[in-house]
Amino acid sequence: IVEALASPQKGLHSSAAEALTELTTDDGEAASPLAEGLAHPDRRVRRSVAEALGRLGGAARPAAGGVLSALAEADATYPRETIDAYLGVLRKVGALPAAGPILLDLARVDSRLLEGRDALALGQLRMNLFCTLARVGVPGEGLPFLREVLRDGLNDRPYEWSGAARAVWSMGAAGVAAVPELRLAFDPAYLDVYLMTGPLMFENEIGTSPRREAVRAIAAIGPGASEALGDLRRLQQLYPSSPNRPGIDAAIARVAGE
């Protein structure tokens, strides 16, 4: 199938691509053979293989090393859809300590993957990298970098900010040092922005906002984020009957230890 994907014959390529769309989480034995396609010289093949691996869910774990190698070789000439496919596999695989340092390096604005991209593509790719980091695990050295993103990007880079807050959320109480930066989203002068994000977010959600992500992260940190209680209670008054209100109430209960 991998070789057929690279065929110049349009019909053969289409048939191979269609065959890959039939893969499901029940086809875990396909992960290792498919992983070889991640090193194929044809970028179309690599993307199709990554998308197929994503359909395997957690069963794609044997291919995680190949995905990381493919990511390490990617640069700013790669279409965002290809990078999204690679990262989608890692999010399905879940905890993967080896991925954390690689994703952190790729998330730097001057990385070979991001340098030269336009502002929107840069922001969305960084958000994807941070959300993937939240799934595979943030390494110990990652929190200072995430705090830097949160400190400087709220108004100008809402995608990156939301992604970084999601990564802090995944750290639970270990993310407590980021509370001052998370509280920036609670400033009454800040105008929150809703972001359409699709599958990066929690199941059954199609979007998020910096303030929503900050509330979640504060709730995950728990009692260590007590300095944010006043902010959260002000948000209760700001959102008396909003879809955001249950999350705010839950965060207050969690931080207050109720």
C-alpha positions as a Python dict, from the first residue, in 0.01 Angstrom:
ca = {
    (1, 'I'): (0, 0, 0),
    (2, 'V'): (281, 241, 89),
    (3, 'E'): (448, 194, -248),
    (4, 'A'): (114, 227, -426),
    (5, 'L'): (66, 565, -257),
    (6, 'A'): (376, 688, -438),
    (7, 'S'): (262, 561, -775),
    (8, 'P'): (238, 818, -1057),
    (9, 'Q'): (-71, 629, -1172),
    (10, 'K'): (-357, 832, -1027),
    (11, 'G'): (-593, 535, -999),
    (12, 'L'): (-343, 323, -806),
    (13, 'H'): (-260, 609, -570),
    (14, 'S'): (-629, 676, -505),
    (15, 'S'): (-702, 308, -438),
    (16, 'A'): (-418, 286, -186),
    (17, 'A'): (-528, 604, -10),
    (18, 'E'): (-885, 473, 7),
    (19, 'A'): (-762, 144, 155),
    (20, 'L'): (-590, 334, 436),
    (21, 'T'): (-912, 517, 524),
    (22, 'E'): (-1062, 179, 615),
    (23, 'L'): (-818, 128, 903),
    (24, 'T'): (-960, 146, 1255),
    (25, 'T'): (-842, 93, 1612),
    (26, 'D'): (-894, -280, 1552),
    (27, 'D'): (-606, -283, 1304),
    (28, 'G'): (-321, -225, 1549),
    (29, 'E'): (-99, -484, 1382),
    (30, 'A'): (-68, -243, 1088),
    (31, 'A'): (122, 17, 1294),
    (32, 'S'): (473, -123, 1254),
    (33, 'P'): (453, -190, 876),
    (34, 'L'): (296, 151, 819),
    (35, 'A'): (567, 323, 1023),
    (36, 'E'): (815, 243, 749),
    (37, 'G'): (618, 476, 523),
    (38, 'L'): (703, 772, 746),
    (39, 'A'): (1054, 766, 598),
    (40, 'H'): (932, 753, 237),
    (41, 'P'): (1087, 1022, 14),
    (42, 'D'): (744, 1129, -113),
    (43, 'R'): (580, 1374, 129),
    (44, 'R'): (232, 1276, 9),
    (45, 'V'): (302, 924, 123),
    (46, 'R'): (425, 1036, 465),
    (47, 'R'): (113, 1243, 521),
    (48, 'S'): (-123, 962, 413),
    (49, 'V'): (59, 716, 638),
    (50, 'A'): (40, 955, 935),
    (51, 'E'): (-332, 1007, 882),
    (52, 'A'): (-381, 630, 872),
    (53, 'L'): (-181, 584, 1191),
    (54, 'G'): (-399, 844, 1359),
    (55, 'R'): (-701, 624, 1288),
    (56, 'L'): (-536, 343, 1485),
    (57, 'G'): (-559, 543, 1809),
    (58, 'G'): (-340, 419, 2091),
    (59, 'A'): (-252, 111, 1886),
    (60, 'A'): (-22, 336, 1680),
    (61, 'R'): (233, 343, 1966),
    (62, 'P'): (484, 118, 1781),
    (63, 'A'): (506, 390, 1515),
    (64, 'A'): (568, 676, 1760),
    (65, 'G'): (944, 669, 1707),
    (66, 'G'): (895, 702, 1332),
    (67, 'V'): (661, 996, 1383),
    (68, 'L'): (915, 1172, 1604),
    (69, 'S'): (1187, 1117, 1344),
    (70, 'A'): (960, 1257, 1073),
    (71, 'L'): (884, 1561, 1286),
    (72, 'A'): (1253, 1621, 1358),
    (73, 'E'): (1320, 1631, 983),
    (74, 'A'): (1027, 1861, 899),
    (75, 'D'): (1084, 2227, 816),
    (76, 'A'): (881, 2533, 724),
    (77, 'T'): (823, 2405, 369),
    (78, 'Y'): (601, 2125, 503),
    (79, 'P'): (226, 2195, 474),
    (80, 'R'): (52, 2247, 805),
    (81, 'E'): (-178, 1954, 728),
    (82, 'T'): (118, 1717, 725),
    (83, 'I'): (244, 1840, 1062),
    (84, 'D'): (-110, 1820, 1200),
    (85, 'A'): (-123, 1455, 1090),
    (86, 'Y'): (206, 1375, 1264),
    (87, 'L'): (97, 1545, 1585),
    (88, 'G'): (-243, 1377, 1568),
    (89, 'V'): (-73, 1038, 1597),
    (90, 'L'): (118, 1147, 1907),
    (91, 'R'): (-198, 1280, 2073),
    (92, 'K'): (-368, 944, 2019),
    (93, 'V'): (-65, 755, 2157),
    (94, 'G'): (-64, 957, 2479),
    (95, 'A'): (212, 954, 2741),
    (96, 'L'): (544, 949, 2563),
    (97, 'P'): (837, 1105, 2757),
    (98, 'A'): (1070, 1100, 2455),
    (99, 'A'): (838, 1335, 2266),
    (100, 'G'): (838, 1623, 2516),
    (101, 'P'): (1183, 1774, 2447),
    (102, 'I'): (1135, 1739, 2069),
    (103, 'L'): (800, 1920, 2078),
    (104, 'L'): (942, 2197, 2296),
    (105, 'D'): (1223, 2259, 2050),
    (106, 'L'): (982, 2262, 1757),
    (107, 'A'): (753, 2510, 1936),
    (108, 'R'): (1020, 2781, 1947),
    (109, 'V'): (937, 3054, 1697),
    (110, 'D'): (1281, 3028, 1538),
    (111, 'S'): (1268, 2650, 1494),
    (112, 'R'): (1318, 2512, 1143),
    (113, 'L'): (954, 2404, 1146),
    (114, 'L'): (811, 2750, 1222),
    (115, 'E'): (1058, 3009, 1100),
    (116, 'G'): (914, 3221, 819),
    (117, 'R'): (552, 3110, 850),
    (118, 'D'): (278, 3374, 851),
    (119, 'A'): (133, 3479, 1185),
    (120, 'L'): (-186, 3270, 1168),
    (121, 'A'): (-11, 2950, 1059),
    (122, 'L'): (255, 3007, 1323),
    (123, 'G'): (-3, 3052, 1596),
    (124, 'Q'): (-211, 2751, 1501),
    (125, 'L'): (91, 2524, 1464),
    (126, 'R'): (228, 2631, 1801),
    (127, 'M'): (-110, 2567, 1959),
    (128, 'N'): (-111, 2221, 1806),
    (129, 'L'): (239, 2155, 1939),
    (130, 'F'): (143, 2269, 2289),
    (131, 'C'): (-181, 2068, 2292),
    (132, 'T'): (14, 1762, 2180),
    (133, 'L'): (266, 1830, 2455),
    (134, 'A'): (-24, 1822, 2700),
    (135, 'R'): (-107, 1468, 2584),
    (136, 'V'): (244, 1320, 2574),
    (137, 'G'): (371, 1490, 2891),
    (138, 'V'): (550, 1819, 2963),
    (139, 'P'): (914, 1764, 3060),
    (140, 'G'): (1044, 1934, 3372),
    (141, 'E'): (1229, 2199, 3175),
    (142, 'G'): (913, 2291, 2985),
    (143, 'L'): (736, 2505, 3247),
    (144, 'P'): (967, 2813, 3221),
    (145, 'F'): (917, 2814, 2844),
    (146, 'L'): (539, 2785, 2880),
    (147, 'R'): (538, 3070, 3132),
    (148, 'E'): (728, 3286, 2884),
    (149, 'V'): (463, 3221, 2618),
    (150, 'L'): (185, 3300, 2867),
    (151, 'R'): (361, 3615, 2989),
    (152, 'D'): (394, 3778, 2649),
    (153, 'G'): (132, 3641, 2413),
    (154, 'L'): (-219, 3696, 2553),
    (155, 'N'): (-331, 3987, 2337),
    (156, 'D'): (-130, 3923, 2021),
    (157, 'R'): (-110, 3543, 2005),
    (158, 'P'): (-427, 3388, 2149),
    (159, 'Y'): (-376, 3050, 1979),
    (160, 'E'): (-31, 3001, 2129),
    (161, 'W'): (-147, 3133, 2466),
    (162, 'S'): (-438, 2889, 2481),
    (163, 'G'): (-215, 2599, 2382),
    (164, 'A'): (44, 2686, 2645),
    (165, 'A'): (-230, 2709, 2909),
    (166, 'R'): (-352, 2366, 2801),
    (167, 'A'): (-1, 2228, 2851),
    (168, 'V'): (11, 2380, 3200),
    (169, 'W'): (-331, 2225, 3272),
    (170, 'S'): (-185, 1883, 3196),
    (171, 'M'): (77, 1932, 3468),
    (172, 'G'): (-178, 1964, 3747),
    (173, 'A'): (-38, 2094, 4075),
    (174, 'A'): (313, 2090, 3925),
    (175, 'G'): (213, 2389, 3712),
    (176, 'V'): (162, 2618, 4013),
    (177, 'A'): (449, 2852, 3917),
    (178, 'A'): (244, 2961, 3613),
    (179, 'V'): (-47, 3098, 3819),
    (180, 'P'): (62, 3465, 3780),
    (181, 'E'): (72, 3429, 3402),
    (182, 'L'): (-261, 3242, 3388),
    (183, 'R'): (-424, 3519, 3588),
    (184, 'L'): (-354, 3764, 3305),
    (185, 'A'): (-658, 3619, 3126),
    (186, 'F'): (-876, 3722, 3422),
    (187, 'D'): (-795, 4093, 3389),
    (188, 'P'): (-1127, 4281, 3349),
    (189, 'A'): (-969, 4486, 3071),
    (190, 'Y'): (-890, 4176, 2867),
    (191, 'L'): (-1135, 4101, 2585),
    (192, 'D'): (-1152, 3723, 2551),
    (193, 'V'): (-1134, 3568, 2203),
    (194, 'Y'): (-1313, 3250, 2095),
    (195, 'L'): (-1095, 3023, 1880),
    (196, 'M'): (-1219, 2751, 1645),
    (197, 'T'): (-978, 2463, 1700),
    (198, 'G'): (-1153, 2137, 1614),
    (199, 'P'): (-994, 1810, 1732),
    (200, 'L'): (-718, 1969, 1940),
    (201, 'M'): (-953, 2027, 2230),
    (202, 'F'): (-1146, 1801, 2462),
    (203, 'E'): (-1397, 1563, 2308),
    (204, 'N'): (-1726, 1722, 2204),
    (205, 'E'): (-1566, 2066, 2176),
    (206, 'I'): (-1488, 2259, 1861),
    (207, 'G'): (-1319, 2558, 2018),
    (208, 'T'): (-1188, 2735, 2324),
    (209, 'S'): (-1054, 3071, 2444),
    (210, 'P'): (-757, 3190, 2649),
    (211, 'R'): (-978, 3266, 2949),
    (212, 'R'): (-1145, 2926, 2936),
    (213, 'E'): (-807, 2753, 2922),
    (214, 'A'): (-681, 2963, 3212),
    (215, 'V'): (-980, 2860, 3424),
    (216, 'R'): (-916, 2493, 3348),
    (217, 'A'): (-548, 2520, 3428),
    (218, 'I'): (-617, 2697, 3758),
    (219, 'A'): (-866, 2425, 3850),
    (220, 'A'): (-610, 2155, 3772),
    (221, 'I'): (-349, 2327, 3989),
    (222, 'G'): (-595, 2328, 4278),
    (223, 'P'): (-540, 2483, 4623),
    (224, 'G'): (-194, 2605, 4522),
    (225, 'A'): (-368, 2860, 4300),
    (226, 'S'): (-554, 3027, 4589),
    (227, 'E'): (-433, 3372, 4479),
    (228, 'A'): (-669, 3338, 4181),
    (229, 'L'): (-983, 3286, 4390),
    (230, 'G'): (-1078, 3654, 4381),
    (231, 'D'): (-1042, 3654, 4003),
    (232, 'L'): (-1261, 3349, 3968),
    (233, 'R'): (-1534, 3498, 4186),
    (234, 'R'): (-1534, 3812, 3971),
    (235, 'L'): (-1576, 3589, 3667),
    (236, 'Q'): (-1880, 3430, 3833),
    (237, 'Q'): (-2043, 3772, 3829),
    (238, 'L'): (-1928, 3837, 3473),
    (239, 'Y'): (-2077, 3507, 3348),
    (240, 'P'): (-2401, 3460, 3548),
    (241, 'S'): (-2561, 3234, 3286),
    (242, 'S'): (-2298, 3132, 3034),
    (243, 'P'): (-2153, 2803, 2907),
    (244, 'N'): (-1837, 2916, 3089),
    (245, 'R'): (-2009, 2927, 3429),
    (246, 'P'): (-1989, 2554, 3523),
    (247, 'G'): (-1614, 2553, 3463),
    (248, 'I'): (-1569, 2863, 3677),
    (249, 'D'): (-1778, 2716, 3960),
    (250, 'A'): (-1580, 2391, 3945),
    (251, 'A'): (-1250, 2580, 3953),
    (252, 'I'): (-1355, 2775, 4261),
    (253, 'A'): (-1456, 2455, 4441),
    (254, 'R'): (-1129, 2288, 4346),
    (255, 'V'): (-905, 2580, 4447),
    (256, 'A'): (-1099, 2645, 4767),
    (257, 'G'): (-1085, 2277, 4858),
    (258, 'E'): (-1461, 2251, 4883),
}
